[in-house]
Amino acid sequence: MEASEPIEHQEQEERTGPATIHSLRPNILRYIFSFLSVQHYDYLNHRTRTIHNHLGPVSLVCKSWNAIASPLLWQERNFHGWNAGEQIETFIQQTENADFSSTHEYGDFVKRIEIIDSHDVVDKQNGQFVINWITPDVVLALSEHCSRRLRDLTLVFATGRQLSNETEEGLIPWNALAEACRRLSMLTLTNYICPILPVGNGHPLHIFVTQTNPLTELVLKRCKNIPSDTFQQLARTCGKALTKLVLLDSDDNLGAAEMIEFAKHCPNLRHLNVSWFESFEPKFNDEALIELTTNCLRLEYISLLDANQISDLSFQTLAKLRYLRNLILPRAGTTETGMAFRQESLIAVAKSCRRLEQLHLVASGATTSKFFEALLFCPNLQVLVIVELSQGLLMDQRFKSLGLAKYVDPETTEGYKLVWHKKT
């Protein structure tokens, strides 16, 4: 028996062979390849993305490595710059001919697509951008060949190029996008000009917001002519799935009624960032903020630029938001008769929102000793910005107690803008 054991052990080694990198299980290889990825924090969108661009050489080693690296390498496609048109054309050809000329169907791997129109080539005679990568054919091809796993779509249109009428060749086929991309959950549009068409079943963007899958993140920056009915339908379509809403530099069609719809139908909002064009009157009022603090109790980030119609009546309801980390109201609290926020409301917000990391306010009561004592309940406070409309006496000891350093913003024109940040 003792002599037979070494023979059996030797036969087992010959049968299994020596352990090599190719004998590792796919999950172990995938873990090893993860060390070649790069974590990139997108400050503009407040989220972290994993970039796998360094896996190109790995995918060329052998078939087993290619099968693991290719899905990671192709899950994010970015097209921008002067050669973006050529890159898009090559990418579409690869996805169209995947069944015949390649090992994989690369379009099935794509989870995120970002296309930025060229801002380098300008028509000197008309002063307009002359290159548009975002065309109906491109969007239609993406919806056909990348629809299986596409979750995140970012389209940045070139300004000054689009026309708002039903005969425009650049009309985006939103209905095809909604029907094909059933996993789409994050949408970002920048500089998009919505065609001026009757709102209803025939409106292209309205068809999209009616038929699309509920979105978890919606970002609209400098988009024009989006009807108010489309905004309200977006709120109803997204519903409880929506966690992030960014509406920057919106036009007059976005007002308090539309924001109330989002607050009513999207109770799981975590991130809210809203602003208007300077030429339009702010529409975020007390009613909208009260609705927001009543229904969206898990809000962590609030930034309301030009929200100077918010009074103490709605400001004091911010104390309900126990998870709030960032509160940015740079122009709120100002009225014709003076400051609108009471010191009691400021103290209540500071004591209740103990997870605050950034606070940006316009309030005279924010420089009192009681308010600074209340801020001691916020141990994670990193940035404090206060704009005073009347000159006051400030004690540096208050800032030292919070571990913050102080400086006066020289660019301010309204009294004194005081900024404190965490010492490093």
XYZ file of C-alpha atoms in Angstrom:
424
model
C 0.000 0.000 0.000
C 2.799 2.373 0.820
C 4.482 1.724 -2.536
C 1.263 2.348 -4.444
C 0.607 5.837 -3.004
C 3.531 7.564 -4.767
C 2.522 5.901 -8.041
C -1.068 7.173 -7.711
C 0.186 10.651 -6.784
C 2.489 10.639 -9.811
C -0.329 9.565 -12.117
C -2.537 12.387 -10.745
C 0.161 14.994 -11.438
C 0.604 13.681 -14.975
C -3.149 13.823 -15.499
C -3.630 17.363 -14.164
C -0.333 18.893 -15.299
C 1.530 21.778 -13.699
C -0.441 24.886 -12.643
C 0.040 27.839 -15.034
C -1.557 31.234 -15.569
C -3.826 29.660 -18.201
C -5.184 27.132 -15.715
C -6.548 29.828 -13.408
C -10.291 30.149 -13.157
C -11.942 33.098 -14.966
C -12.981 34.822 -11.728
C -9.361 34.778 -10.514
C -8.110 36.181 -13.835
C -10.798 38.849 -13.710
C -9.615 39.812 -10.227
C -5.993 40.019 -11.434
C -7.001 42.165 -14.415
C -8.834 44.550 -12.075
C -5.462 45.833 -10.851
C -4.875 47.248 -14.356
C -8.025 49.400 -14.146
C -8.051 53.051 -13.057
C -10.568 54.637 -10.692
C -11.609 58.036 -12.046
C -13.765 60.407 -9.997
C -15.979 62.579 -12.166
C -16.268 65.827 -10.188
C -18.804 67.225 -12.621
C -21.237 64.341 -12.151
C -20.175 63.393 -8.591
C -19.498 59.726 -9.240
C -16.592 57.308 -9.619
C -16.000 55.420 -12.867
C -13.710 52.460 -13.518
C -11.645 52.774 -16.700
C -10.179 49.643 -18.314
C -8.207 51.219 -21.176
C -4.998 49.421 -20.145
C -6.438 46.001 -20.924
C -5.744 46.286 -24.654
C -2.460 44.294 -24.628
C -3.996 41.742 -22.246
C -6.778 40.966 -24.730
C -4.173 39.995 -27.366
C -2.395 37.305 -25.298
C -4.692 34.345 -25.931
C -8.349 33.438 -26.463
C -9.079 32.807 -22.790
C -7.659 36.176 -21.757
C -9.437 37.898 -24.645
C -12.758 36.433 -23.533
C -12.298 38.026 -20.092
C -10.643 41.330 -21.074
C -12.838 42.270 -24.056
C -16.090 42.777 -22.093
C -14.228 45.073 -19.684
C -12.359 46.901 -22.450
C -15.470 47.578 -24.516
C -17.955 48.417 -21.776
C -17.223 52.172 -22.098
C -16.848 54.022 -25.409
C -15.941 57.733 -25.555
C -15.951 59.722 -28.797
C -14.704 63.305 -28.776
C -12.079 65.440 -30.485
C -11.248 66.104 -34.121
C -11.114 62.381 -35.060
C -14.314 61.378 -33.257
C -16.172 60.959 -36.548
C -13.685 58.373 -37.780
C -13.765 56.574 -34.436
C -17.576 56.388 -34.472
C -17.595 55.076 -38.046
C -15.042 52.377 -37.177
C -16.962 51.417 -34.045
C -20.263 51.098 -35.944
C -18.589 48.941 -38.593
C -17.176 46.665 -35.912
C -20.568 46.230 -34.270
C -22.374 45.717 -37.592
C -19.916 43.067 -38.876
C -19.339 41.360 -35.530
C -21.046 38.114 -36.606
C -18.762 37.604 -39.588
C -15.359 39.180 -38.998
C -14.651 39.102 -35.256
C -14.598 36.838 -32.253
C -17.166 38.763 -30.200
C -20.267 40.856 -30.708
C -18.641 43.959 -29.306
C -21.866 45.948 -29.194
C -23.195 43.564 -26.540
C -20.357 44.563 -24.204
C -21.053 48.318 -24.305
C -22.584 49.754 -21.121
C -21.678 53.441 -21.466
C -21.396 55.729 -24.511
C -20.288 59.362 -24.520
C -20.292 61.463 -27.700
C -19.137 65.091 -27.686
C -19.646 67.198 -30.810
C -16.552 68.940 -32.081
C -15.966 72.425 -30.670
C -12.738 72.933 -32.615
C -13.931 73.608 -36.174
C -15.917 76.818 -36.609
C -17.483 78.347 -39.695
C -15.675 81.703 -39.811
C -18.318 83.268 -42.046
C -21.365 82.368 -39.944
C -19.656 81.860 -36.603
C -21.239 78.431 -36.130
C -19.854 74.992 -35.440
C -19.778 72.938 -38.619
C -19.059 69.419 -37.330
C -21.731 67.301 -35.677
C -20.930 63.724 -34.706
C -24.366 63.224 -33.141
C -26.558 62.476 -36.167
C -29.760 60.439 -36.570
C -27.821 57.652 -38.324
C -25.330 57.402 -35.450
C -28.023 57.292 -32.756
C -30.028 54.776 -34.776
C -26.965 52.533 -35.229
C -26.201 52.689 -31.513
C -29.768 51.765 -30.637
C -29.587 48.763 -33.000
C -26.160 47.335 -32.151
C -25.527 48.438 -28.531
C -28.956 48.027 -27.026
C -28.407 44.808 -25.084
C -26.472 46.261 -22.117
C -26.377 50.021 -22.716
C -27.106 51.717 -19.385
C -25.452 55.141 -19.594
C -25.754 57.524 -22.578
C -24.141 60.985 -22.719
C -24.696 63.291 -25.708
C -23.036 66.720 -25.745
C -24.272 68.719 -28.719
C -22.301 71.575 -30.261
C -23.938 74.926 -29.570
C -25.168 77.151 -32.381
C -25.644 74.303 -34.870
C -29.066 72.785 -34.331
C -32.322 74.118 -35.733
C -35.654 73.791 -33.957
C -38.108 72.689 -36.627
C -39.619 69.450 -37.864
C -37.574 69.453 -41.090
C -34.198 69.517 -39.369
C -31.998 66.649 -40.550
C -30.518 66.348 -37.069
C -33.785 65.208 -35.500
C -32.801 62.506 -33.005
C -34.796 59.220 -33.306
C -35.734 59.124 -29.640
C -38.498 56.549 -30.189
C -36.043 53.963 -31.585
C -33.714 54.605 -28.658
C -36.492 54.059 -26.121
C -37.743 50.860 -27.762
C -34.312 49.231 -28.205
C -32.342 50.258 -25.104
C -34.487 48.752 -22.370
C -31.646 48.793 -19.832
C -30.920 52.506 -20.227
C -30.934 54.016 -16.744
C -28.664 57.099 -16.975
C -29.146 59.881 -19.535
C -27.114 63.085 -19.936
C -27.960 65.709 -22.552
C -26.025 68.958 -22.982
C -26.875 71.853 -25.339
C -29.794 69.917 -26.802
C -32.408 72.035 -28.602
C -35.755 70.303 -28.494
C -37.687 70.689 -31.789
C -40.669 73.025 -31.547
C -43.479 70.565 -32.233
C -46.932 70.074 -30.726
C -46.686 68.178 -27.457
C -48.375 64.809 -27.719
C -47.937 61.390 -29.257
C -45.928 62.776 -32.182
C -43.353 64.759 -30.207
C -40.017 62.867 -30.493
C -38.670 63.596 -27.016
C -42.100 63.116 -25.443
C -42.290 59.653 -27.033
C -38.950 58.805 -25.458
C -39.888 59.907 -21.941
C -43.161 57.986 -22.210
C -41.698 54.702 -23.460
C -38.241 54.599 -21.889
C -37.233 52.488 -18.950
C -37.382 54.393 -15.602
C -34.149 56.373 -15.280
C -32.008 56.407 -12.148
C -29.984 59.479 -13.218
C -31.156 62.364 -15.407
C -28.833 65.244 -16.320
C -29.992 68.081 -18.612
C -27.559 70.975 -19.106
C -28.376 74.060 -21.170
C -31.188 72.256 -22.983
C -33.758 74.516 -24.643
C -37.416 74.323 -25.647
C -38.239 71.181 -23.664
C -42.004 71.496 -23.023
C -43.302 71.582 -19.476
C -45.516 68.541 -20.213
C -42.374 66.586 -21.112
C -40.744 67.506 -17.786
C -43.830 66.333 -15.908
C -43.959 63.090 -17.891
C -40.281 62.523 -17.061
C -41.119 62.753 -13.371
C -43.932 60.215 -13.709
C -41.881 57.831 -15.861
C -38.801 57.844 -13.621
C -40.771 57.617 -10.397
C -39.107 55.825 -7.493
C -36.127 54.788 -9.647
C -34.736 58.337 -9.956
C -31.923 59.059 -7.484
C -30.085 61.893 -9.250
C -31.618 64.935 -10.977
C -29.519 67.710 -12.523
C -31.274 70.509 -14.440
C -28.742 73.266 -15.171
C -29.407 76.526 -17.020
C -32.959 75.526 -17.900
C -35.272 77.881 -19.761
C -38.705 79.194 -18.833
C -40.507 75.876 -19.404
C -39.110 74.490 -16.150
C -40.806 76.012 -13.137
C -42.215 75.304 -9.690
C -44.996 73.087 -11.052
C -42.486 70.797 -12.768
C -40.235 70.624 -9.681
C -43.249 69.738 -7.531
C -43.998 66.846 -9.914
C -40.460 65.509 -9.462
C -40.764 65.844 -5.680
C -44.097 63.985 -5.636
C -43.166 61.087 -7.914
C -39.451 60.621 -7.072
C -39.208 59.982 -3.311
C -35.804 58.240 -3.574
C -33.923 61.300 -4.809
C -30.405 61.549 -3.375
C -28.876 64.290 -5.541
C -30.627 67.472 -6.730
C -28.946 70.287 -8.662
C -31.150 72.920 -10.333
C -30.468 76.326 -11.893
C -32.013 78.685 -14.457
C -30.770 81.038 -17.146
C -29.970 84.469 -15.722
C -32.579 86.059 -17.991
C -35.392 83.996 -16.417
C -36.924 84.478 -13.015
C -36.150 81.659 -10.537
C -39.080 79.301 -10.102
C -37.983 77.210 -7.116
C -40.217 78.619 -4.383
C -41.376 77.673 -0.883
C -44.053 75.282 -2.126
C -41.542 73.289 -4.191
C -39.004 73.067 -1.354
C -41.633 71.992 1.193
C -42.836 69.277 -1.177
C -39.229 68.180 -1.627
C -38.419 67.959 2.087
C -41.720 66.168 2.755
C -41.350 63.385 0.178
C -37.587 63.079 -0.510
C -36.248 62.426 2.971
C -33.065 60.654 1.828
C -31.606 63.635 -0.031
C -27.829 63.928 0.384
C -26.966 66.728 -2.049
C -28.978 69.909 -2.695
C -27.761 72.759 -4.907
C -30.315 75.405 -5.868
C -28.700 78.299 -7.719
C -30.658 81.570 -7.930
C -33.253 80.240 -5.491
C -33.900 83.635 -3.925
C -37.622 82.931 -3.528
C -36.971 80.532 -0.654
C -38.016 82.020 2.674
C -37.646 80.858 6.254
C -41.006 79.077 5.957
C -39.513 76.391 3.716
C -35.882 76.674 4.830
C -36.676 75.393 8.313
C -38.074 72.165 6.802
C -34.523 71.239 5.677
C -34.000 70.016 9.238
C -35.968 66.884 8.261
C -33.173 65.724 5.944
C -31.012 63.651 8.297
C -28.833 62.297 5.461
C -27.968 65.710 3.972
C -24.256 66.115 3.213
C -24.130 69.123 0.866
C -26.390 72.162 1.056
C -25.672 74.889 -1.501
C -28.040 77.876 -1.541
C -25.754 80.720 -2.676
C -28.488 83.248 -3.456
C -31.277 82.114 -1.191
C -32.476 84.018 1.833
C -32.522 87.497 0.276
C -35.668 89.590 0.106
C -36.455 93.213 -0.550
C -36.791 93.886 3.176
C -33.662 92.052 4.253
C -32.593 88.583 5.296
C -35.292 85.931 5.360
C -33.714 83.124 7.428
C -34.141 83.278 11.178
C -31.301 82.310 13.475
C -33.461 79.592 15.055
C -33.944 77.929 11.663
C -30.218 78.040 10.910
C -29.416 76.431 14.257
C -32.085 73.750 13.760
C -30.630 72.791 10.360
C -27.083 72.641 11.758
C -28.121 70.460 14.715
C -30.329 68.115 12.698
C -28.186 67.630 9.567
C -25.157 66.205 11.370
C -23.677 64.629 8.243
C -23.060 67.995 6.570
C -19.791 68.226 4.664
C -20.403 71.406 2.654
C -22.591 74.367 3.560
C -23.071 77.427 1.332
C -25.549 80.073 2.546
C -26.553 83.713 2.425
C -27.608 84.557 5.963
C -26.644 87.250 8.436
C -27.464 84.968 11.376
C -24.831 82.497 10.218
C -22.037 84.536 11.833
C -23.410 84.439 15.367
C -21.887 82.491 18.232
C -24.965 80.282 18.624
C -24.852 79.170 14.999
C -21.166 78.282 15.243
C -21.872 76.318 18.409
C -24.567 74.425 16.504
C -22.065 73.617 13.729
C -20.057 71.659 16.277
C -22.737 68.977 15.831
C -21.381 68.523 12.266
C -18.005 66.783 12.727
C -17.643 66.053 8.979
C -17.919 69.693 7.876
C -15.239 70.395 5.260
C -16.343 73.594 3.477
C -18.337 76.525 4.838
C -19.237 79.478 2.597
C -21.216 82.413 3.973
C -22.076 85.628 2.153
C -22.871 88.559 4.411
C -24.924 91.449 3.124
C -24.026 93.637 6.079
C -20.655 94.178 7.683
C -20.230 92.314 10.966
C -17.599 91.513 13.562
C -16.168 88.010 13.141
C -14.117 86.080 15.658
C -11.410 83.777 14.344
C -11.763 81.594 17.433
C -15.105 80.343 16.111
C -13.496 79.060 12.952
C -10.622 77.450 14.842
C -13.098 75.531 16.962
C -14.467 73.988 13.758
C -10.990 73.226 12.413
C -11.539 75.591 9.476
C -9.298 78.244 7.934
C -10.773 81.556 6.765
C -10.262 83.866 3.833
C -12.302 86.655 2.217
C -13.228 86.255 -1.439
C -11.887 89.381 -3.218
C -14.273 88.963 -6.167
C -17.439 89.452 -4.175
C -19.446 92.605 -4.814
C -22.167 92.151 -2.202
C -20.729 92.808 1.235
C -18.332 90.120 2.369
C -18.100 86.596 1.035
C -16.370 84.456 3.614
C -15.058 81.005 2.834
C -13.745 78.462 5.315
C -12.216 75.144 4.414
C -10.825 72.229 6.374
C -7.167 72.538 7.286
C -4.889 70.010 5.613
